[in-house]
Structure formats: structure tokens, C-alpha cells
Amino acid sequence: MKRTPEPELMDGAEQARAYAQADLSEPNELFLRLLADEVLKVRDSALPQGLADARALDLGCGPADIVVRLLKRYPQLQCDALDGSQAMLDLARQAIDRLPGIASRVRLLCDKLPSAQLDTGAYDLILSNSLLHHLHEPQVLWRSIRAAAKPGALVLVMDLMRPGSAGMAEALVETYAADAPPVLRQDFRNSLHAAFEPAEVEEQLRSAGLAEALEVDVVSDRHLAVWGKVGRKFEV
Ligand SMILES: C[S@@+](CC[C@H](N)C(=O)[O-])C[C@H]1O[C@@H](n2cnc3c(N)ncnc32)[C@H](O)[C@@H]1O
């Protein structure tokens, strides 16, 4: 099936609210499990046990559900969380302000990638879930990761992968969003049509000079993940 891009930012208040209210615990816990079981075990990682004093970055953080889960699990981690949608960041702020042990460890940044607000060569851990398929120019993500990573930084990017046909996409909508509000069903359908295939992501990594550092794996019936260690300082 041919890719159909969708709008980059989710900046409508109603769309952002519906997304924030959706139960994404299953994919978000998959993300955290991949981080713990695969990414943090990457060979020769210099990151401290429990990520003590490490700096993380979440690109396209949305309402920050993953950021909150991450910071609950790793109580000494600091995280910058960037999104181009102020509506999403308002919801992220509300979620984070309810959790005092977390609020002081998060910096929310409202900006569209590529962003001059991100520190260069500064982050130990770079994360992104469900952003890649929104991008009209996917190299923006890979260039941003290269620029923001400290030498030796660990990376985990997870996203939907594009099914082979519109019928397969529809079957996934029925399986995973049967009872969801119409706005979310349409978002999920659009996202499946906008997502990349694993081979396309591998090609993106080759173009970005990241194919040696990062690997692409299929991690569920609808998700792919890209992970590894960015081993040296990159020229950007
Ligand atoms: C599907 S949501 C994912 C949110 C969150 N990461 C999660 O897993 O629930 C994608 C987010 O990426 C943001 N986004 C899309 N394109 C962006 C860009 N070029 N720069 C910054 N944020 C972007 C959208 O505004 C939206 O909040």
C-alpha cells in the first residue's frame, strides 16, 4: 500500500484531548519494556545503573504518558520532552503537575523539529514513540537524534508500521480501536496509512549514516522499533 502522509502536528484541542484520554497503556508499556529489556542492555553502554543522573529526551512527547511512566520507573532520570503542539503540551503539563516527584525532572519544550531549543551532544538517552509517521521529511528525526546525542547515547524509536493493504489497516482498526471514539479511529487509520515499512526505515537509517548504529525490528503486529547506541560524536 502506498504511503499517505497525515498532518504533522496534532494541534487541535479536541484531537489532543481525545488522544490524551485514549488508553495507550499496552503500546506504552511495550515501549518501556523494550527500553528495559533491550535498549539498556545494549553492549558496552556507558549509562549508569537505573539511569542515575542521566539526561533523556523524548521527541514528539504528546501528552507525556511515556515521560511520566519513564520518570516513575527511573527516579533519578531527568527528561526534556519536545512537541510542536501547544495543545498536547498543555495536557502534558496538567498530567505532570499532578505528580510533584516528577514535575521538577521534566522540561517541556514547544517546538517543531528541527529544533534549535535542543541542546547539542547533550542527551544520554533519546526516545520517540509514534512521531516518525507524522513527519513529511523523516530525516528530520534522524538528524535531530544525531545532533542531540552524547557520544554513546542510547536510542529507542518506536512507531506504527504500514500494513500491506487498506483492508489490513481496517482489520487493525477493528482489532485495536473498535470501541474508540470516531476521532481516534480516524486518527489510527490515518496513522497506519502514513506509517513507514521496516525496509523504508532501514533506508532512512542508511541515508542518515546510522545504519551501523541502529537496528530495525518488528515488535508487534503493528509496531516497529529502532534501537541501538550512537557511538561517536557526529558532525551535523
Ligand atoms: C501520535 S503523537 C505521539 C505522542 C507520544 N509520543 C505518545 O507516544 O503518545 C505524535 C506527536 O508528535 C507531534 N509532532 C508531529 N510532528 C512534529 C514535529 N515535526 N515536531 C515536533 N512534534 C511533532 C504531534 O504534535 C503529536 O503530539
Short mmCIF file of N, CA and C in Angstrom, two decimals, residues 14-184:
data_model
loop_
_atom_site.label_atom_id
_atom_site.label_comp_id
_atom_site.label_asym_id
_atom_site.label_seq_id
_atom_site.Cartn_x
_atom_site.Cartn_y
_atom_site.Cartn_z
N GLU A 14 -9.39 19.46 20.42
CA GLU A 14 -10.25 18.27 20.58
C GLU A 14 -9.46 16.99 20.26
N GLN A 15 -8.65 17.07 19.18
CA GLN A 15 -7.85 15.91 18.79
C GLN A 15 -6.85 15.55 19.89
N ALA A 16 -6.22 16.58 20.46
CA ALA A 16 -5.23 16.34 21.52
C ALA A 16 -5.91 15.74 22.75
N ARG A 17 -7.08 16.28 23.11
CA ARG A 17 -7.79 15.77 24.30
C ARG A 17 -8.20 14.31 24.09
N ALA A 18 -8.74 14.00 22.91
CA ALA A 18 -9.17 12.62 22.64
C ALA A 18 -7.97 11.69 22.70
N TYR A 19 -6.84 12.13 22.16
CA TYR A 19 -5.63 11.30 22.17
C TYR A 19 -5.16 11.06 23.61
N ALA A 20 -5.19 12.13 24.41
CA ALA A 20 -4.71 12.02 25.80
C ALA A 20 -5.61 11.11 26.62
N GLN A 21 -6.88 11.03 26.25
CA GLN A 21 -7.81 10.20 27.03
C GLN A 21 -7.80 8.74 26.57
N ALA A 22 -7.20 8.47 25.43
CA ALA A 22 -7.17 7.08 24.92
C ALA A 22 -6.32 6.21 25.83
N ASP A 23 -6.69 4.95 25.93
CA ASP A 23 -5.90 4.03 26.74
C ASP A 23 -4.78 3.46 25.86
N LEU A 24 -3.59 4.03 26.02
CA LEU A 24 -2.44 3.57 25.23
C LEU A 24 -1.48 2.78 26.12
N SER A 25 -2.02 2.22 27.22
CA SER A 25 -1.12 1.56 28.16
C SER A 25 -0.40 0.37 27.52
N GLU A 26 -1.06 -0.35 26.61
CA GLU A 26 -0.40 -1.53 26.04
C GLU A 26 0.83 -1.13 25.20
N PRO A 27 0.68 -0.26 24.17
CA PRO A 27 1.90 0.11 23.42
C PRO A 27 2.90 0.89 24.27
N ASN A 28 2.42 1.70 25.21
CA ASN A 28 3.36 2.49 26.01
C ASN A 28 4.16 1.60 26.97
N GLU A 29 3.51 0.54 27.48
CA GLU A 29 4.26 -0.41 28.32
C GLU A 29 5.21 -1.25 27.46
N LEU A 30 4.81 -1.54 26.22
CA LEU A 30 5.73 -2.24 25.31
C LEU A 30 6.99 -1.39 25.12
N PHE A 31 6.79 -0.10 24.96
CA PHE A 31 7.93 0.82 24.78
C PHE A 31 8.86 0.75 26.00
N LEU A 32 8.28 0.82 27.20
CA LEU A 32 9.10 0.79 28.42
C LEU A 32 9.80 -0.57 28.59
N ARG A 33 9.10 -1.64 28.15
CA ARG A 33 9.70 -2.97 28.27
C ARG A 33 10.87 -3.11 27.30
N LEU A 34 10.72 -2.58 26.09
CA LEU A 34 11.84 -2.63 25.13
C LEU A 34 13.02 -1.84 25.67
N LEU A 35 12.71 -0.71 26.29
CA LEU A 35 13.79 0.11 26.85
C LEU A 35 14.56 -0.70 27.90
N ALA A 36 13.83 -1.32 28.83
CA ALA A 36 14.49 -2.05 29.92
C ALA A 36 15.18 -3.31 29.44
N ASP A 37 14.50 -4.06 28.56
CA ASP A 37 14.98 -5.41 28.23
C ASP A 37 15.95 -5.44 27.05
N GLU A 38 15.90 -4.43 26.20
CA GLU A 38 16.76 -4.44 25.01
C GLU A 38 17.73 -3.26 25.01
N VAL A 39 17.16 -2.07 25.08
CA VAL A 39 17.99 -0.88 24.83
C VAL A 39 19.02 -0.68 25.95
N LEU A 40 18.57 -0.78 27.20
CA LEU A 40 19.51 -0.54 28.30
C LEU A 40 20.52 -1.67 28.44
N LYS A 41 20.30 -2.76 27.69
CA LYS A 41 21.25 -3.88 27.74
C LYS A 41 22.17 -3.89 26.53
N VAL A 42 22.10 -2.87 25.71
CA VAL A 42 22.99 -2.79 24.55
C VAL A 42 24.43 -2.88 25.04
N ARG A 43 25.22 -3.65 24.32
CA ARG A 43 26.60 -3.94 24.73
C ARG A 43 27.43 -2.65 24.90
N ASP A 44 28.23 -2.62 25.94
CA ASP A 44 29.15 -1.51 26.21
C ASP A 44 28.45 -0.17 26.45
N SER A 45 27.20 -0.24 26.88
CA SER A 45 26.54 1.03 27.21
C SER A 45 27.22 1.63 28.44
N ALA A 46 27.47 2.93 28.35
CA ALA A 46 28.14 3.59 29.48
C ALA A 46 27.12 4.17 30.47
N LEU A 47 25.83 3.92 30.22
CA LEU A 47 24.83 4.54 31.09
C LEU A 47 24.82 3.90 32.48
N PRO A 48 24.68 4.71 33.53
CA PRO A 48 24.71 4.17 34.89
C PRO A 48 23.48 3.31 35.18
N GLN A 49 23.63 2.38 36.14
CA GLN A 49 22.53 1.56 36.63
C GLN A 49 21.35 2.44 37.01
N GLY A 50 20.16 2.07 36.60
CA GLY A 50 18.97 2.82 36.98
C GLY A 50 18.94 4.21 36.37
N LEU A 51 19.81 4.47 35.43
CA LEU A 51 19.88 5.75 34.71
C LEU A 51 20.10 6.94 35.65
N ALA A 52 20.83 6.70 36.75
CA ALA A 52 21.06 7.77 37.73
C ALA A 52 21.72 8.96 37.05
N ASP A 53 21.12 10.13 37.22
CA ASP A 53 21.64 11.40 36.71
C ASP A 53 21.79 11.46 35.19
N ALA A 54 21.15 10.53 34.50
CA ALA A 54 21.21 10.58 33.03
C ALA A 54 20.20 11.62 32.53
N ARG A 55 20.46 12.10 31.32
CA ARG A 55 19.55 13.07 30.67
C ARG A 55 18.87 12.40 29.50
N ALA A 56 17.53 12.38 29.54
CA ALA A 56 16.77 11.78 28.44
C ALA A 56 16.07 12.88 27.64
N LEU A 57 15.72 12.51 26.42
CA LEU A 57 14.98 13.41 25.54
C LEU A 57 13.87 12.60 24.90
N ASP A 58 12.63 13.10 24.96
CA ASP A 58 11.52 12.45 24.27
C ASP A 58 11.04 13.37 23.16
N LEU A 59 11.16 12.90 21.93
CA LEU A 59 10.79 13.72 20.76
C LEU A 59 9.36 13.39 20.33
N GLY A 60 8.52 14.42 20.23
CA GLY A 60 7.10 14.22 19.91
C GLY A 60 6.39 13.59 21.09
N CYS A 61 6.54 14.20 22.27
CA CYS A 61 6.10 13.58 23.53
C CYS A 61 4.59 13.54 23.69
N GLY A 62 3.84 14.35 22.93
CA GLY A 62 2.38 14.37 23.09
C GLY A 62 2.00 14.70 24.52
N PRO A 63 0.98 14.00 25.07
CA PRO A 63 0.52 14.33 26.43
C PRO A 63 1.42 13.74 27.52
N ALA A 64 2.55 13.21 27.16
CA ALA A 64 3.62 12.82 28.10
C ALA A 64 3.33 11.57 28.92
N ASP A 65 2.49 10.69 28.42
CA ASP A 65 2.24 9.46 29.17
C ASP A 65 3.52 8.63 29.31
N ILE A 66 4.30 8.55 28.23
CA ILE A 66 5.54 7.77 28.31
C ILE A 66 6.55 8.46 29.22
N VAL A 67 6.60 9.78 29.16
CA VAL A 67 7.53 10.52 30.03
C VAL A 67 7.20 10.24 31.50
N VAL A 68 5.92 10.27 31.84
CA VAL A 68 5.51 10.03 33.23
C VAL A 68 5.88 8.61 33.65
N ARG A 69 5.56 7.63 32.80
CA ARG A 69 5.90 6.23 33.13
C ARG A 69 7.41 6.07 33.31
N LEU A 70 8.16 6.71 32.42
CA LEU A 70 9.63 6.62 32.44
C LEU A 70 10.19 7.20 33.75
N LEU A 71 9.71 8.39 34.11
CA LEU A 71 10.27 9.06 35.28
C LEU A 71 9.82 8.41 36.59
N LYS A 72 8.66 7.73 36.55
CA LYS A 72 8.27 6.96 37.74
C LYS A 72 9.20 5.77 37.92
N ARG A 73 9.57 5.16 36.79
CA ARG A 73 10.39 3.95 36.83
C ARG A 73 11.86 4.25 37.13
N TYR A 74 12.33 5.42 36.70
CA TYR A 74 13.75 5.76 36.87
C TYR A 74 13.81 7.07 37.66
N PRO A 75 13.81 6.99 38.99
CA PRO A 75 13.58 8.18 39.82
C PRO A 75 14.73 9.18 39.83
N GLN A 76 15.85 8.88 39.19
CA GLN A 76 16.93 9.87 39.16
C GLN A 76 17.17 10.44 37.76
N LEU A 77 16.28 10.06 36.85
CA LEU A 77 16.43 10.50 35.45
C LEU A 77 15.81 11.88 35.27
N GLN A 78 16.45 12.70 34.43
CA GLN A 78 15.90 14.00 34.01
C GLN A 78 15.43 13.84 32.56
N CYS A 79 14.38 14.55 32.17
CA CYS A 79 13.90 14.39 30.80
C CYS A 79 13.45 15.71 30.19
N ASP A 80 13.94 16.02 29.00
CA ASP A 80 13.38 17.09 28.18
C ASP A 80 12.38 16.43 27.25
N ALA A 81 11.22 17.06 27.09
CA ALA A 81 10.16 16.48 26.27
C ALA A 81 9.68 17.55 25.30
N LEU A 82 9.81 17.25 24.01
CA LEU A 82 9.52 18.26 22.98
C LEU A 82 8.31 17.85 22.14
N ASP A 83 7.47 18.83 21.87
CA ASP A 83 6.37 18.62 20.91
C ASP A 83 6.06 19.95 20.26
N GLY A 84 5.63 19.90 18.99
CA GLY A 84 5.28 21.13 18.29
C GLY A 84 3.86 21.60 18.56
N SER A 85 3.11 20.81 19.32
CA SER A 85 1.70 21.15 19.57
C SER A 85 1.53 21.69 20.98
N GLN A 86 1.13 22.96 21.09
CA GLN A 86 0.91 23.54 22.42
C GLN A 86 -0.27 22.84 23.10
N ALA A 87 -1.28 22.43 22.30
CA ALA A 87 -2.44 21.75 22.90
C ALA A 87 -1.98 20.46 23.60
N MET A 88 -1.07 19.72 22.99
CA MET A 88 -0.54 18.49 23.62
C MET A 88 0.26 18.84 24.87
N LEU A 89 1.07 19.88 24.76
CA LEU A 89 1.92 20.21 25.92
C LEU A 89 1.09 20.75 27.09
N ASP A 90 -0.04 21.41 26.81
CA ASP A 90 -0.92 21.84 27.91
C ASP A 90 -1.43 20.61 28.68
N LEU A 91 -1.77 19.55 27.94
CA LEU A 91 -2.23 18.32 28.59
C LEU A 91 -1.08 17.63 29.32
N ALA A 92 0.11 17.69 28.71
CA ALA A 92 1.29 17.11 29.37
C ALA A 92 1.55 17.83 30.70
N ARG A 93 1.47 19.16 30.66
CA ARG A 93 1.70 19.98 31.86
C ARG A 93 0.73 19.57 32.97
N GLN A 94 -0.56 19.42 32.60
CA GLN A 94 -1.57 19.04 33.60
C GLN A 94 -1.23 17.68 34.22
N ALA A 95 -0.83 16.72 33.37
CA ALA A 95 -0.52 15.37 33.87
C ALA A 95 0.69 15.41 34.80
N ILE A 96 1.69 16.20 34.42
CA ILE A 96 2.94 16.23 35.17
C ILE A 96 2.78 17.00 36.48
N ASP A 97 1.99 18.08 36.46
CA ASP A 97 1.83 18.89 37.67
C ASP A 97 1.08 18.14 38.76
N ARG A 98 0.38 17.09 38.39
CA ARG A 98 -0.28 16.27 39.42
C ARG A 98 0.72 15.38 40.16
N LEU A 99 1.96 15.34 39.68
CA LEU A 99 2.95 14.38 40.20
C LEU A 99 4.22 15.13 40.63
N PRO A 100 4.23 15.64 41.86
CA PRO A 100 5.31 16.53 42.27
C PRO A 100 6.71 15.91 42.16
N GLY A 101 6.82 14.59 42.37
CA GLY A 101 8.15 13.96 42.29
C GLY A 101 8.68 13.94 40.87
N ILE A 102 7.84 14.30 39.94
CA ILE A 102 8.21 14.19 38.54
C ILE A 102 8.38 15.57 37.90
N ALA A 103 7.50 16.50 38.32
CA ALA A 103 7.48 17.81 37.67
C ALA A 103 8.86 18.46 37.62
N SER A 104 9.62 18.34 38.70
CA SER A 104 10.92 19.03 38.77
C SER A 104 11.96 18.37 37.86
N ARG A 105 11.64 17.19 37.31
CA ARG A 105 12.63 16.49 36.47
C ARG A 105 12.29 16.56 34.99
N VAL A 106 11.22 17.30 34.65
CA VAL A 106 10.82 17.39 33.24
C VAL A 106 10.89 18.83 32.77
N ARG A 107 11.40 19.02 31.56
CA ARG A 107 11.35 20.32 30.90
C ARG A 107 10.54 20.13 29.62
N LEU A 108 9.41 20.83 29.51
CA LEU A 108 8.59 20.71 28.30
C LEU A 108 9.01 21.78 27.31
N LEU A 109 9.25 21.38 26.08
CA LEU A 109 9.71 22.32 25.05
C LEU A 109 8.70 22.33 23.91
N CYS A 110 8.15 23.49 23.61
CA CYS A 110 7.21 23.58 22.50
C CYS A 110 7.95 24.05 21.25
N ASP A 111 8.19 23.12 20.35
CA ASP A 111 8.88 23.49 19.12
C ASP A 111 8.69 22.36 18.11
N LYS A 112 8.78 22.74 16.85
CA LYS A 112 8.68 21.76 15.78
C LYS A 112 10.09 21.33 15.38
N LEU A 113 10.29 20.05 15.15
CA LEU A 113 11.60 19.59 14.66
C LEU A 113 11.81 20.06 13.22
N PRO A 114 13.01 20.46 12.84
CA PRO A 114 14.24 20.52 13.64
C PRO A 114 14.19 21.70 14.61
N SER A 115 14.69 21.48 15.83
CA SER A 115 14.51 22.49 16.87
C SER A 115 15.85 23.02 17.39
N ALA A 116 15.96 24.35 17.41
CA ALA A 116 17.16 24.98 17.97
C ALA A 116 17.10 24.99 19.50
N GLN A 117 15.96 24.57 20.08
CA GLN A 117 15.86 24.55 21.55
C GLN A 117 16.56 23.34 22.17
N LEU A 118 16.90 22.37 21.34
CA LEU A 118 17.53 21.16 21.89
C LEU A 118 19.02 21.37 22.08
N ASP A 119 19.52 20.93 23.22
CA ASP A 119 20.96 21.03 23.45
C ASP A 119 21.67 20.04 22.52
N THR A 120 22.83 20.45 22.05
CA THR A 120 23.59 19.62 21.11
C THR A 120 24.54 18.70 21.88
N GLY A 121 24.61 17.45 21.46
CA GLY A 121 25.55 16.49 22.06
C GLY A 121 25.34 16.32 23.55
N ALA A 122 24.07 16.38 24.00
CA ALA A 122 23.81 16.51 25.44
C ALA A 122 23.07 15.34 26.07
N TYR A 123 22.42 14.50 25.29
CA TYR A 123 21.49 13.53 25.89
C TYR A 123 22.08 12.13 25.90
N ASP A 124 21.85 11.43 27.04
CA ASP A 124 22.33 10.05 27.20
C ASP A 124 21.35 9.06 26.59
N LEU A 125 20.08 9.47 26.53
CA LEU A 125 19.03 8.55 26.09
C LEU A 125 18.05 9.36 25.24
N ILE A 126 17.80 8.90 24.01
CA ILE A 126 16.87 9.63 23.15
C ILE A 126 15.73 8.70 22.75
N LEU A 127 14.52 9.14 23.04
CA LEU A 127 13.34 8.31 22.88
C LEU A 127 12.33 9.00 21.97
N SER A 128 11.55 8.20 21.28
CA SER A 128 10.47 8.79 20.49
C SER A 128 9.47 7.68 20.19
N ASN A 129 8.21 7.95 20.46
CA ASN A 129 7.17 6.98 20.15
C ASN A 129 6.09 7.64 19.30
N SER A 130 5.83 7.03 18.16
CA SER A 130 4.71 7.46 17.31
C SER A 130 4.87 8.86 16.74
N LEU A 131 6.10 9.29 16.59
CA LEU A 131 6.36 10.58 15.91
C LEU A 131 6.72 10.36 14.44
N LEU A 132 7.56 9.36 14.18
CA LEU A 132 8.15 9.22 12.84
C LEU A 132 7.09 9.27 11.73
N HIS A 133 5.96 8.59 11.94
CA HIS A 133 4.98 8.50 10.83
C HIS A 133 4.32 9.86 10.55
N HIS A 134 4.45 10.81 11.48
CA HIS A 134 3.88 12.15 11.24
C HIS A 134 4.76 12.99 10.33
N LEU A 135 6.02 12.62 10.19
CA LEU A 135 6.97 13.54 9.57
C LEU A 135 6.90 13.45 8.04
N HIS A 136 6.83 14.61 7.42
CA HIS A 136 6.81 14.63 5.95
C HIS A 136 8.22 14.42 5.43
N GLU A 137 9.21 14.80 6.23
CA GLU A 137 10.61 14.60 5.87
C GLU A 137 11.27 13.82 7.02
N PRO A 138 11.26 12.49 6.95
CA PRO A 138 11.69 11.69 8.12
C PRO A 138 13.14 11.92 8.54
N GLN A 139 13.98 12.43 7.62
CA GLN A 139 15.38 12.67 8.02
C GLN A 139 15.47 13.71 9.14
N VAL A 140 14.43 14.52 9.29
CA VAL A 140 14.42 15.50 10.38
C VAL A 140 14.60 14.79 11.73
N LEU A 141 13.97 13.63 11.88
CA LEU A 141 14.10 12.90 13.15
C LEU A 141 15.52 12.37 13.31
N TRP A 142 16.03 11.73 12.27
CA TRP A 142 17.36 11.09 12.40
C TRP A 142 18.45 12.14 12.57
N ARG A 143 18.31 13.28 11.88
CA ARG A 143 19.30 14.36 12.05
C ARG A 143 19.22 14.95 13.46
N SER A 144 17.99 15.07 13.98
CA SER A 144 17.83 15.63 15.33
C SER A 144 18.46 14.70 16.37
N ILE A 145 18.27 13.39 16.16
CA ILE A 145 18.87 12.42 17.09
C ILE A 145 20.39 12.52 17.04
N ARG A 146 20.93 12.57 15.84
CA ARG A 146 22.40 12.66 15.70
C ARG A 146 22.93 13.90 16.40
N ALA A 147 22.20 15.02 16.23
CA ALA A 147 22.69 16.28 16.79
C ALA A 147 22.59 16.29 18.31
N ALA A 148 21.52 15.70 18.86
CA ALA A 148 21.27 15.82 20.30
C ALA A 148 22.02 14.78 21.13
N ALA A 149 22.46 13.69 20.47
CA ALA A 149 23.05 12.58 21.22
C ALA A 149 24.44 12.90 21.75
N LYS A 150 24.67 12.50 23.01
CA LYS A 150 26.04 12.44 23.53
C LYS A 150 26.73 11.27 22.86
N PRO A 151 28.03 11.27 22.70
CA PRO A 151 28.68 10.06 22.20
C PRO A 151 28.33 8.88 23.12
N GLY A 152 27.84 7.78 22.54
CA GLY A 152 27.46 6.62 23.35
C GLY A 152 26.01 6.63 23.80
N ALA A 153 25.23 7.62 23.36
CA ALA A 153 23.83 7.69 23.77
C ALA A 153 23.05 6.49 23.25
N LEU A 154 22.07 6.08 24.04
CA LEU A 154 21.18 5.00 23.62
C LEU A 154 19.91 5.61 23.01
N VAL A 155 19.38 4.92 22.01
CA VAL A 155 18.24 5.44 21.25
C VAL A 155 17.15 4.38 21.17
N LEU A 156 15.90 4.79 21.38
CA LEU A 156 14.76 3.92 21.10
C LEU A 156 13.67 4.74 20.41
N VAL A 157 13.36 4.34 19.19
CA VAL A 157 12.28 4.97 18.42
C VAL A 157 11.29 3.86 18.10
N MET A 158 10.04 4.05 18.50
CA MET A 158 9.03 3.04 18.15
C MET A 158 7.94 3.73 17.35
N ASP A 159 7.34 3.01 16.43
CA ASP A 159 6.26 3.61 15.64
C ASP A 159 5.38 2.51 15.07
N LEU A 160 4.24 2.95 14.56
CA LEU A 160 3.41 2.03 13.78
C LEU A 160 4.16 1.67 12.51
N MET A 161 3.83 0.50 11.93
CA MET A 161 4.36 0.20 10.60
C MET A 161 3.18 0.07 9.64
N ARG A 162 3.42 0.45 8.40
CA ARG A 162 2.33 0.49 7.43
C ARG A 162 1.94 -0.92 6.99
N PRO A 163 0.64 -1.26 7.10
CA PRO A 163 0.21 -2.59 6.66
C PRO A 163 0.27 -2.70 5.14
N GLY A 164 0.13 -3.92 4.64
CA GLY A 164 0.27 -4.17 3.20
C GLY A 164 -0.89 -3.64 2.37
N SER A 165 -2.07 -3.47 2.99
CA SER A 165 -3.24 -3.05 2.21
C SER A 165 -4.19 -2.26 3.11
N ALA A 166 -5.12 -1.55 2.45
CA ALA A 166 -6.13 -0.79 3.21
C ALA A 166 -6.99 -1.76 4.03
N GLY A 167 -7.23 -2.94 3.50
CA GLY A 167 -8.03 -3.94 4.23
C GLY A 167 -7.32 -4.38 5.51
N MET A 168 -6.00 -4.56 5.42
CA MET A 168 -5.25 -4.95 6.63
C MET A 168 -5.26 -3.81 7.64
N ALA A 169 -5.20 -2.58 7.16
CA ALA A 169 -5.26 -1.43 8.07
C ALA A 169 -6.62 -1.41 8.78
N GLU A 170 -7.67 -1.66 8.01
CA GLU A 170 -9.02 -1.64 8.58
C GLU A 170 -9.16 -2.75 9.64
N ALA A 171 -8.56 -3.91 9.39
CA ALA A 171 -8.64 -5.00 10.36
C ALA A 171 -7.96 -4.59 11.67
N LEU A 172 -6.85 -3.84 11.57
CA LEU A 172 -6.17 -3.38 12.79
C LEU A 172 -7.02 -2.36 13.53
N VAL A 173 -7.70 -1.48 12.76
CA VAL A 173 -8.60 -0.50 13.41
C VAL A 173 -9.69 -1.25 14.16
N GLU A 174 -10.24 -2.30 13.56
CA GLU A 174 -11.31 -3.06 14.24
C GLU A 174 -10.77 -3.79 15.46
N THR A 175 -9.55 -4.32 15.35
CA THR A 175 -9.00 -5.08 16.48
C THR A 175 -8.66 -4.17 17.65
N TYR A 176 -8.07 -3.02 17.36
CA TYR A 176 -7.50 -2.22 18.46
C TYR A 176 -8.27 -0.95 18.78
N ALA A 177 -9.26 -0.58 17.94
CA ALA A 177 -9.97 0.67 18.23
C ALA A 177 -11.48 0.52 18.01
N ALA A 178 -11.98 -0.72 18.18
CA ALA A 178 -13.40 -0.97 17.90
C ALA A 178 -14.31 -0.05 18.71
N ASP A 179 -13.95 0.17 19.98
CA ASP A 179 -14.83 0.96 20.85
C ASP A 179 -14.35 2.39 21.03
N ALA A 180 -13.36 2.80 20.26
CA ALA A 180 -12.80 4.15 20.44
C ALA A 180 -13.73 5.18 19.80
N PRO A 181 -13.67 6.44 20.26
CA PRO A 181 -14.46 7.49 19.61
C PRO A 181 -14.03 7.65 18.14
N PRO A 182 -14.98 8.13 17.28
CA PRO A 182 -14.69 8.22 15.84
C PRO A 182 -13.41 9.00 15.54
N VAL A 183 -13.12 10.08 16.30
CA VAL A 183 -11.93 10.88 16.01
C VAL A 183 -10.66 10.04 16.20
N LEU A 184 -10.68 9.14 17.18
CA LEU A 184 -9.49 8.30 17.42
C LEU A 184 -9.38 7.18 16.40
#
